XYZ file of N, CA and C in Angstrom:
714
model
N 103.836 108.080 38.010
C 102.977 109.414 37.424
C 103.459 110.633 38.008
N 103.781 111.778 37.419
C 104.675 112.918 37.821
C 103.595 114.029 37.802
N 103.241 114.975 39.119
C 102.236 115.698 38.811
C 102.822 117.301 39.466
N 102.481 117.700 38.113
C 104.000 118.482 38.205
C 102.148 120.229 38.601
N 103.786 121.387 38.882
C 103.174 121.721 39.624
C 102.165 123.241 38.834
N 100.941 123.608 38.755
C 99.777 124.908 38.346
C 99.459 125.958 38.896
N 98.571 126.589 38.453
C 97.848 127.445 39.462
C 96.498 127.242 38.155
N 95.892 127.040 38.893
C 94.405 127.773 38.727
C 93.897 128.959 38.390
N 92.604 129.734 37.247
C 92.428 131.231 38.118
C 90.365 131.290 38.297
N 90.086 130.398 38.101
C 88.716 130.537 38.958
C 87.911 131.084 39.153
N 87.044 131.964 39.295
C 85.818 131.754 40.059
C 86.718 132.563 40.728
N 87.920 133.765 40.840
C 88.761 134.480 41.593
C 87.466 135.871 42.372
N 86.522 135.832 41.808
C 85.803 136.782 41.558
C 84.937 137.186 43.234
N 84.630 135.212 43.200
C 84.386 135.250 45.103
C 85.377 135.450 46.515
N 86.566 136.476 45.517
C 86.807 136.703 46.645
C 87.695 138.442 46.845
N 87.868 138.656 45.754
C 88.084 139.649 45.060
C 86.731 140.513 44.621
N 86.154 141.340 44.634
C 84.858 142.091 44.489
C 85.211 142.739 43.678
N 84.154 143.446 42.609
C 84.849 144.633 41.636
C 84.716 146.233 42.760
N 84.455 145.951 43.953
C 85.205 147.775 44.420
C 86.591 147.050 45.235
N 87.144 146.037 45.452
C 88.540 146.131 45.628
C 89.519 147.171 45.011
N 90.866 147.136 45.883
C 91.178 148.341 45.713
C 92.424 147.529 44.928
N 93.479 148.179 44.342
C 94.618 147.287 44.028
C 95.187 146.924 44.962
N 95.054 147.263 46.376
C 95.800 147.136 47.246
C 95.274 145.513 47.930
N 94.086 145.250 47.586
C 93.534 144.254 47.537
C 94.096 142.792 46.013
N 94.038 142.915 45.559
C 93.990 142.606 44.101
C 96.423 142.123 44.833
N 96.610 142.737 44.998
C 98.110 142.761 45.486
C 98.605 141.714 46.672
N 97.425 141.790 47.607
C 97.219 140.996 49.031
C 96.950 139.810 48.341
N 95.391 139.398 48.061
C 95.445 137.382 47.497
C 96.181 137.312 46.353
N 97.232 137.948 45.485
C 98.375 137.328 44.930
C 98.572 137.072 45.721
N 99.547 137.746 46.444
C 100.993 137.817 47.613
C 100.430 137.013 48.493
N 98.937 136.403 49.154
C 98.702 135.769 49.871
C 98.740 134.141 49.029
N 99.030 134.415 48.086
C 98.660 132.816 46.900
C 100.565 132.065 46.990
N 101.105 133.881 47.004
C 102.555 133.360 46.791
C 103.102 132.752 48.011
N 102.851 132.576 49.429
C 102.979 133.202 50.259
C 102.460 131.611 50.800
N 102.095 130.806 50.078
C 100.850 130.457 50.629
C 101.829 129.157 49.980
N 102.153 129.274 48.844
C 102.813 128.630 48.111
C 102.156 127.754 46.403
N 100.891 128.597 46.395
C 99.802 128.905 45.675
C 100.465 128.640 43.883
N 101.587 129.658 43.785
C 102.089 131.085 42.799
C 103.664 130.393 42.797
N 104.397 129.540 42.143
C 105.690 129.126 42.975
C 106.459 130.179 41.862
N 107.725 130.126 42.228
C 108.759 130.642 41.379
C 108.446 130.908 40.062
N 108.125 131.787 38.751
C 107.800 131.050 37.997
C 107.232 131.238 37.059
N 106.347 131.259 37.897
C 104.534 130.794 37.528
C 104.342 132.636 36.469
N 104.602 132.008 35.424
C 103.776 133.259 34.654
C 101.710 133.568 34.576
N 101.808 134.619 35.161
C 100.197 134.828 35.289
C 99.279 135.295 34.446
N 97.985 134.984 34.555
C 97.582 135.370 33.379
C 98.014 136.953 32.337
N 97.612 137.112 31.187
C 97.392 139.144 31.302
C 96.535 139.627 32.134
N 96.624 141.064 32.118
C 96.156 142.386 32.547
C 94.403 141.740 32.044
N 94.098 141.711 30.772
C 93.101 141.472 30.591
C 92.397 140.689 31.250
N 92.902 139.301 31.413
C 92.615 137.804 31.700
C 92.886 137.812 33.510
N 92.991 138.319 34.277
C 93.773 138.795 35.556
C 91.544 140.017 35.526
N 92.264 140.574 35.245
C 90.646 141.249 35.832
C 89.426 141.098 35.288
N 89.012 140.026 34.557
C 87.790 139.099 33.938
C 87.462 138.582 35.130
N 88.638 137.572 35.151
C 89.274 136.861 36.881
C 88.608 137.137 37.431
N 88.874 138.775 37.916
C 88.768 138.933 39.303
C 87.203 139.707 39.253
N 87.269 140.100 38.266
C 85.842 141.299 38.498
C 86.165 142.411 38.232
N 87.371 143.142 37.497
C 87.382 144.267 38.775
C 88.486 144.928 36.871
N 88.816 146.338 37.687
C 88.685 146.713 35.776
C 90.671 146.631 35.647
N 90.663 146.333 34.449
C 92.247 146.666 33.323
C 93.072 146.939 34.639
N 92.497 148.423 34.526
C 93.668 149.515 35.540
C 94.010 149.169 37.105
N 93.129 148.577 37.856
C 92.986 147.882 39.455
C 94.343 146.872 39.533
N 94.464 145.961 38.325
C 94.970 145.118 38.219
C 96.826 145.431 37.833
N 96.623 146.307 36.648
C 97.647 146.980 36.560
C 98.396 147.421 37.251
N 97.594 148.452 38.286
C 98.839 149.372 39.400
C 98.331 148.023 40.738
N 98.238 146.936 40.707
C 98.438 146.243 41.913
C 99.991 145.165 41.472
N 100.096 145.531 40.349
C 101.029 144.133 39.515
C 101.827 145.170 40.187
N 102.025 146.780 39.550
C 102.945 147.431 39.655
C 103.588 147.441 41.257
N 102.359 147.159 41.873
C 102.655 147.108 43.306
C 103.691 145.924 43.931
N 103.401 144.535 43.256
C 104.154 143.524 42.871
C 105.109 143.598 42.485
N 105.834 144.558 41.598
C 107.262 143.705 41.014
C 108.133 145.572 41.045
N 107.200 145.907 42.215
C 108.459 147.157 43.284
C 108.402 146.624 43.938
N 107.695 145.605 44.535
C 108.047 144.846 46.230
C 108.912 143.366 45.335
N 109.592 143.205 44.235
C 110.107 142.397 44.306
C 109.612 141.382 44.192
N 108.400 140.800 43.966
C 107.691 139.563 44.143
C 107.444 139.240 42.437
N 107.483 140.533 41.785
C 107.054 139.924 40.010
C 107.913 140.160 38.946
N 108.788 139.762 38.274
C 108.888 140.269 37.516
C 108.354 140.176 35.546
N 108.735 141.579 35.317
C 107.641 141.673 33.978
C 108.377 141.840 32.883
N 108.427 140.696 32.133
C 109.230 140.963 30.882
C 108.516 141.070 29.706
N 109.012 141.611 28.455
C 108.221 142.329 27.626
C 108.711 141.137 26.008
N 108.288 141.187 24.658
C 108.341 140.416 24.039
C 107.101 139.196 23.836
N 107.339 138.475 22.743
C 106.477 136.930 22.320
C 106.641 136.554 24.082
N 107.907 136.085 24.764
C 107.750 134.642 25.252
C 107.838 135.446 26.600
N 107.343 137.002 27.253
C 107.082 138.191 27.953
C 105.563 137.658 28.655
N 105.549 138.667 29.718
C 104.268 138.542 30.696
C 104.900 138.775 32.658
N 103.833 138.142 33.144
C 104.307 138.383 34.788
C 104.893 137.646 34.508
N 105.670 136.891 35.848
C 106.262 136.399 36.530
C 106.802 136.424 38.107
N 106.350 135.409 38.614
C 106.672 134.863 39.616
C 107.934 135.191 39.968
N 108.612 135.948 40.938
C 110.331 136.322 41.501
C 110.297 135.263 42.749
N 111.295 135.005 42.963
C 111.534 134.134 43.867
C 111.488 134.935 45.565
N 110.830 134.158 46.411
C 110.289 135.264 47.437
C 111.281 134.792 48.302
N 111.934 136.586 48.361
C 113.452 136.316 49.368
C 113.012 137.607 50.377
N 112.878 137.711 51.364
C 111.822 138.686 52.531
C 112.022 139.358 52.738
N 113.911 139.501 52.531
C 114.632 140.774 52.297
C 114.118 141.752 51.137
N 113.489 141.506 49.898
C 113.060 142.077 49.354
C 111.934 142.419 48.841
N 111.493 141.999 49.650
C 109.711 142.274 49.726
C 109.283 143.581 50.273
N 109.558 144.361 50.835
C 109.396 145.734 51.026
C 108.504 145.015 52.324
N 107.699 146.046 52.060
C 106.362 146.550 53.090
C 106.351 145.419 53.403
N 105.674 143.871 52.867
C 104.889 143.250 52.474
C 106.184 141.954 53.866
N 107.146 142.538 53.685
C 107.967 141.475 55.125
C 107.297 141.335 55.411
N 106.446 141.952 56.509
C 105.844 142.677 58.578
C 104.817 141.179 57.754
N 104.379 141.005 56.769
C 103.080 140.411 56.662
C 103.302 138.691 56.518
N 104.719 138.667 55.229
C 103.763 137.838 55.968
C 103.892 136.314 56.702
N 104.547 136.461 57.746
C 103.894 135.716 59.028
C 102.405 135.730 58.876
N 101.700 137.018 59.236
C 100.499 137.078 59.138
C 99.879 136.180 57.668
N 100.290 136.725 56.539
C 99.159 135.272 55.672
C 99.682 134.268 56.405
N 100.728 133.561 56.866
C 101.271 131.960 57.465
C 99.695 132.060 58.474
N 99.577 132.618 58.647
C 99.219 132.015 60.464
C 97.712 132.396 59.572
N 97.182 133.208 59.512
C 95.505 133.174 58.639
C 95.333 132.043 58.000
N 96.559 132.097 57.206
C 96.455 130.455 56.176
C 95.726 129.011 56.710
N 96.916 128.445 57.817
C 96.867 127.765 59.165
C 95.703 127.709 60.405
N 95.055 129.378 60.181
C 94.087 128.766 60.357
C 92.512 128.566 59.668
N 92.964 128.765 58.738
C 91.662 128.608 57.934
C 91.820 126.880 57.705
N 92.814 126.587 57.489
C 92.989 124.880 57.199
C 92.705 124.502 58.425
N 93.154 125.124 59.755
C 92.638 123.706 60.835
C 90.912 123.884 61.031
N 90.945 125.908 60.598
C 88.957 125.277 60.114
C 88.628 124.302 59.033
N 89.046 124.613 58.327
C 87.980 123.433 57.096
C 88.659 121.921 57.726
N 89.810 121.288 59.105
C 90.340 120.194 59.101
C 88.816 119.519 59.735
N 88.128 120.980 60.234
C 87.683 120.814 61.978
C 85.986 120.236 61.290
N 85.371 121.010 60.994
C 84.274 121.205 59.553
C 84.140 119.688 58.948
N 85.119 119.585 58.192
C 84.785 118.441 57.076
C 85.061 116.920 58.179
N 85.642 117.704 59.200
C 85.776 116.061 59.953
C 83.984 115.613 60.700
N 83.272 117.067 60.692
C 81.801 116.960 61.208
C 80.720 116.325 60.293
N 81.445 117.371 58.834
C 80.467 116.769 57.038
C 80.460 114.970 57.145
N 82.017 114.833 57.155
C 81.949 113.428 57.211
C 81.371 112.291 57.998
N 81.015 112.556 58.803
C 80.442 112.292 60.494
C 79.166 112.207 60.128
N 78.363 113.362 59.582
C 76.877 113.245 58.995
C 77.237 112.842 57.754
N 77.223 112.883 57.213
C 77.228 112.452 55.646
C 77.329 110.802 56.013
N 77.640 109.826 56.655
C 78.018 108.577 56.950
C 76.035 108.081 57.784
N 75.673 109.252 58.100
C 74.337 109.165 58.664
C 73.285 109.383 58.197
N 73.800 110.267 56.852
C 72.759 110.500 55.686
C 72.630 110.119 54.385
N 73.453 109.474 54.159
C 73.903 109.349 52.743
C 72.667 107.894 51.990
N 72.472 108.713 50.681
C 71.625 107.464 50.091
C 72.545 106.702 49.620
N 71.844 105.664 48.264
C 73.383 104.400 48.118
C 73.451 105.073 46.680
N 72.912 106.598 45.995
C 72.681 107.079 45.014
C 74.183 107.996 45.343
N 74.072 108.633 46.736
C 75.364 109.362 47.248
C 76.402 108.312 47.334
N 76.389 107.284 47.404
C 77.726 106.389 47.325
C 77.889 105.958 45.973
N 77.172 105.639 45.607
C 77.153 105.173 43.720
C 78.410 106.410 43.649
N 77.903 107.387 43.902
C 78.526 109.010 42.991
C 80.258 109.378 43.385
N 80.039 109.416 45.226
C 81.609 109.041 45.707
C 82.701 107.978 45.250
N 81.848 106.717 45.137
C 82.622 106.002 44.398
C 83.775 106.343 43.142
N 82.370 106.580 42.507
C 82.803 107.142 41.109
C 83.892 108.031 41.664
N 83.923 109.108 42.766
C 85.036 109.869 42.408
C 86.131 109.995 42.545
N 86.078 108.472 43.068
C 86.975 108.354 44.382
C 88.153 107.558 42.854
N 87.388 106.689 42.143
C 87.995 105.903 41.202
C 88.582 107.491 40.431
N 88.169 108.204 40.021
C 88.012 109.228 38.569
C 89.521 109.539 40.328
N 89.809 109.934 41.120
C 90.623 110.733 41.224
C 91.472 110.062 41.018
N 91.738 108.336 41.172
C 92.829 107.721 41.806
C 93.589 107.749 39.610
N 92.403 108.164 38.895
C 93.039 108.291 37.476
C 93.600 109.271 37.206
N 93.888 110.308 37.682
C 94.395 111.755 38.039
C 95.958 111.058 36.947
N 96.268 112.294 36.375
C 97.609 112.109 35.958
C 98.622 113.340 36.254
N 97.489 114.277 35.719
C 97.935 115.595 36.673
C 97.980 116.777 37.248
N 98.844 116.983 38.014
C 98.373 118.117 39.666
C 96.832 118.534 39.410
N 97.199 119.303 38.289
C 95.995 120.023 38.017
C 94.084 118.757 38.356
N 94.453 117.884 37.395
C 93.814 116.856 37.443
C 93.058 116.163 38.956
N 94.272 116.436 39.256
C 94.031 115.402 41.462
C 93.163 116.739 41.673
N 93.648 117.719 41.748
C 92.894 118.692 42.678
C 91.253 119.120 41.804
N 91.156 119.061 41.151
C 90.005 119.191 40.643
C 89.296 117.755 41.344
N 89.783 116.377 41.187
C 89.341 114.934 41.572
C 88.703 115.313 42.950
N 89.908 116.205 43.449
C 89.873 116.146 45.011
C 88.760 117.227 45.111
N 88.592 117.779 44.523
C 87.429 118.615 45.589
C 86.327 118.266 44.633
N 86.200 117.583 43.776
C 84.709 116.760 43.349
C 84.587 115.948 44.579
N 85.237 115.061 45.188
C 84.678 114.194 46.065
C 84.547 114.394 47.693
N 85.246 116.091 47.701
C 84.704 115.899 48.667
C 83.544 117.059 48.163
N 83.261 118.141 47.273
C 81.782 118.569 47.100
C 80.838 117.708 47.679
N 80.748 116.267 46.913
C 79.621 115.246 47.068
C 79.899 114.399 48.302
N 80.901 114.750 49.008
C 80.875 114.206 50.429
C 79.724 115.087 51.254
N 80.209 116.611 51.019
C 79.798 118.477 51.379
C 77.450 117.176 51.100
N 77.625 116.974 49.734
C 76.096 117.220 49.189
C 75.722 116.063 49.932
N 76.558 114.476 50.501
C 75.705 114.080 51.166
C 74.409 113.839 52.621
N 75.138 114.951 53.061
C 74.695 115.614 54.685
C 72.873 115.906 53.794
N 72.833 116.635 52.576
C 71.225 116.915 52.650
C 71.303 117.904 53.379
N 72.255 118.517 53.432
C 72.356 120.332 54.450
C 72.879 120.973 53.286
N 72.188 121.903 52.912
C 72.815 122.837 51.790
C 73.603 124.181 52.121
N 73.663 124.102 53.936
C 74.081 125.367 54.558
C 75.662 125.012 54.637
N 75.387 123.299 55.502
C 77.077 122.912 55.269
C 77.756 122.720 54.157
N 76.598 122.337 52.807
C 77.651 122.576 51.546
C 78.798 124.065 51.151
N 77.047 125.464 51.291
C 77.816 126.199 51.535
C 79.093 126.582 51.793
N 79.605 126.009 53.224
C 80.223 126.909 54.205
C 81.418 125.444 53.421
N 81.616 125.032 53.308
C 82.604 123.734 52.947
C 83.309 124.611 51.421
N 82.095 124.984 50.734
C 82.661 126.101 49.896
C 83.731 127.432 50.097
N 82.569 127.738 51.255
C 83.117 129.106 51.380
C 84.772 128.952 52.148
N 84.397 127.946 52.331
C 86.475 127.599 53.334
C 87.607 127.557 52.088
N 86.403 126.462 51.222
C 87.745 126.114 50.367
C 87.962 127.564 49.666
N 87.334 128.024 48.859
C 87.164 129.657 48.346
C 88.363 131.045 49.097
N 88.313 130.712 50.513
C 88.743 131.572 51.184
C 90.130 130.552 51.165
N 90.567 129.598 51.091
C 91.950 129.010 50.901
C 92.284 129.175 49.802
N 91.682 128.892 49.369
C 92.874 128.862 48.146
C 93.116 130.559 47.218
N 92.574 131.443 48.003
C 92.559 132.552 47.307
C 92.205 132.725 46.042
N 91.114 132.089 45.092
C 91.312 131.979 44.124
C 92.681 130.712 42.879
N 93.079 130.693 43.584
C 94.089 130.188 43.361
C 94.483 128.252 43.796
N 93.440 127.230 42.964
C 93.781 126.433 43.274
C 95.048 125.533 43.859
N 96.012 125.375 45.183
C 97.018 124.619 44.839
C 97.511 123.716 46.716
N 96.540 123.012 46.521
C 96.123 122.256 47.426
C 98.093 122.108 47.141
N 99.281 121.126 48.412
C 100.389 121.264 47.609
C 100.248 119.849 47.191
N 100.791 119.337 46.592
C 100.793 117.957 45.943
C 102.218 116.955 45.333
N 102.094 115.831 45.251
C 103.406 114.813 44.400
C 102.958 113.889 45.295
N 104.052 112.126 44.897
C 103.572 111.265 44.349
C 103.414 111.054 45.421
N 104.444 111.263 46.286
C 103.440 111.025 48.336
C 102.222 110.718 48.347
N 102.501 112.004 48.535
C 100.708 112.440 49.151
C 99.582 112.065 47.976
N 100.294 112.306 47.050
C 98.482 111.503 46.233
C 98.737 110.050 46.179
N 99.731 108.984 45.876
C 99.442 107.543 47.063
C 98.755 107.550 48.642
N 98.783 108.904 49.330
C 98.754 108.615 50.387
C 96.848 109.040 50.387
N 96.702 110.135 49.701
C 95.167 110.577 49.376
C 94.257 109.009 48.932
N 95.258 108.783 47.818
C 94.207 107.647 47.185
C 93.501 106.543 48.453
N 94.596 106.159 49.229
C 94.503 105.790 50.325
C 92.991 106.418 51.047
N 93.333 107.661 51.642
C 92.650 107.823 52.486
C 91.248 107.968 51.951
N 91.183 108.619 50.698
C 89.193 108.900 49.623
C 89.256 107.094 49.606
N 89.663 105.255 49.704
C 89.175 104.952 49.732
C 88.536 104.279 51.320
N 89.225 104.891 52.145
C 89.295 104.677 54.057
C 87.643 105.643 54.436
N 88.003 106.983 53.392
C 87.009 107.645 54.404
C 85.212 107.452 53.497
N 85.336 106.581 52.399
C 84.542 106.840 52.087
C 83.636 105.080 52.342
N 84.457 103.981 52.768
C 84.258 102.456 53.240
C 83.719 103.638 54.331
N 84.087 104.576 55.834
C 83.470 104.119 56.796
C 82.256 105.020 56.492
N 81.641 106.118 55.689
C 80.584 106.585 55.075
C 79.539 105.543 54.896
N 79.761 104.319 53.859
C 79.316 103.438 53.253
C 78.932 102.417 54.507
N 79.558 102.263 55.829
C 79.406 101.504 57.115
C 78.489 102.296 57.970
N 78.436 103.884 57.647
C 77.639 104.205 58.246
C 78.883 104.334 59.641
N 79.573 104.353 59.574
C 80.164 105.248 60.717
C 80.932 106.143 60.916
N 79.921 106.862 61.971
C 80.303 108.213 61.191
C 81.365 109.023 62.399
N 82.015 107.688 63.800
C 82.887 108.506 64.069
C 84.111 108.490 63.265
N 84.396 106.650 62.299
C 85.813 106.843 61.769
C 85.659 107.886 60.678
N 84.440 108.007 59.906
C 84.749 108.632 58.815
C 84.614 110.712 58.788
N 83.997 111.147 60.232
C 84.857 112.462 60.680
C 86.524 112.268 61.042
N 86.805 111.304 61.635
C 87.839 110.940 62.071
C 88.762 110.772 61.001
N 89.118 110.375 60.121
C 89.294 109.948 58.976
C 89.692 110.769 58.609
N 88.402 112.355 58.497
C 88.702 112.615 56.912
C 89.817 113.799 57.750
N 88.858 114.314 58.850
C 89.984 115.131 59.172
C 91.476 115.050 59.355
N 92.100 113.736 59.826
C 93.606 113.293 59.194
C 93.915 113.521 57.665
N 93.156 113.220 57.149
C 93.754 113.336 55.715
C 93.737 114.831 55.348
N 92.469 115.689 55.653
C 93.306 117.325 55.491
C 94.438 117.565 56.589
N 95.131 117.506 57.502
C 95.649 117.760 58.590
C 97.027 116.796 57.596
N 96.889 115.995 56.810
C 97.984 115.817 56.615
C 98.313 116.019 55.725
N 97.578 115.979 53.878
C 97.874 116.612 53.156
C 97.491 118.115 53.137
N 96.874 118.837 53.718
C 97.453 119.942 54.012
C 97.589 121.247 54.624
N 98.422 120.509 55.865
C 98.968 121.276 57.237
C 100.032 120.025 57.591
N 100.573 119.300 56.942
C 101.526 118.689 57.083
C 101.947 117.608 58.333
N 100.651 117.831 59.490
C 100.815 117.952 61.125
C 99.593 117.157 61.557
N 99.341 115.607 62.001
C 97.666 115.983 62.539
C 97.853 116.478 64.173
N 98.173 117.340 63.426
C 98.052 118.742 65.398
C 97.360 119.698 65.216
């Protein structure tokens, strides 16, 4: 199975409000570039579509893209095959953003660390509170993930599974915490790293996590879930 790169632009209004300045919009796109959400060559949606997704004016989007173009982060081409494309991330060419790249990376690392810790406790709580209906849904979601054929399908199925684990806690506030962390990490561009190797690991991880929840083994469920997030999105268990 070949899982290609992609970018999603749904629910962007959750991270960029109607009062956002062009600079804030540019920052969100920049953070997604640095995090790997928007690899070199990715074509961004049209100004109209971005404005709709971000719930901002087209003029704000236009200004943000102009800022990124001047910084060397995007390339704009005219014509039928034209559009706005992500340029190669060269720290020597990104102007004022060069000094902020490490800040973006550190902020992302901290968010990923927080998510791994929170997901530990969420999975542990789900193991103690899940119902038989929860287990049925979790197993179906695990199967749906295993049947994914593209990175987009896999990311969507993964998000669905972990959302169901949060719902199995029976605590709406925990569900909202998980969703909020996910929104902040993805900044509107769902982009957890993916490869055939990570896909295979995630399939095994998901099965073990759901088994632990089924067995009401809170310690194992929490530990496995935290390890899963650290290994598949942070690259280490530390």
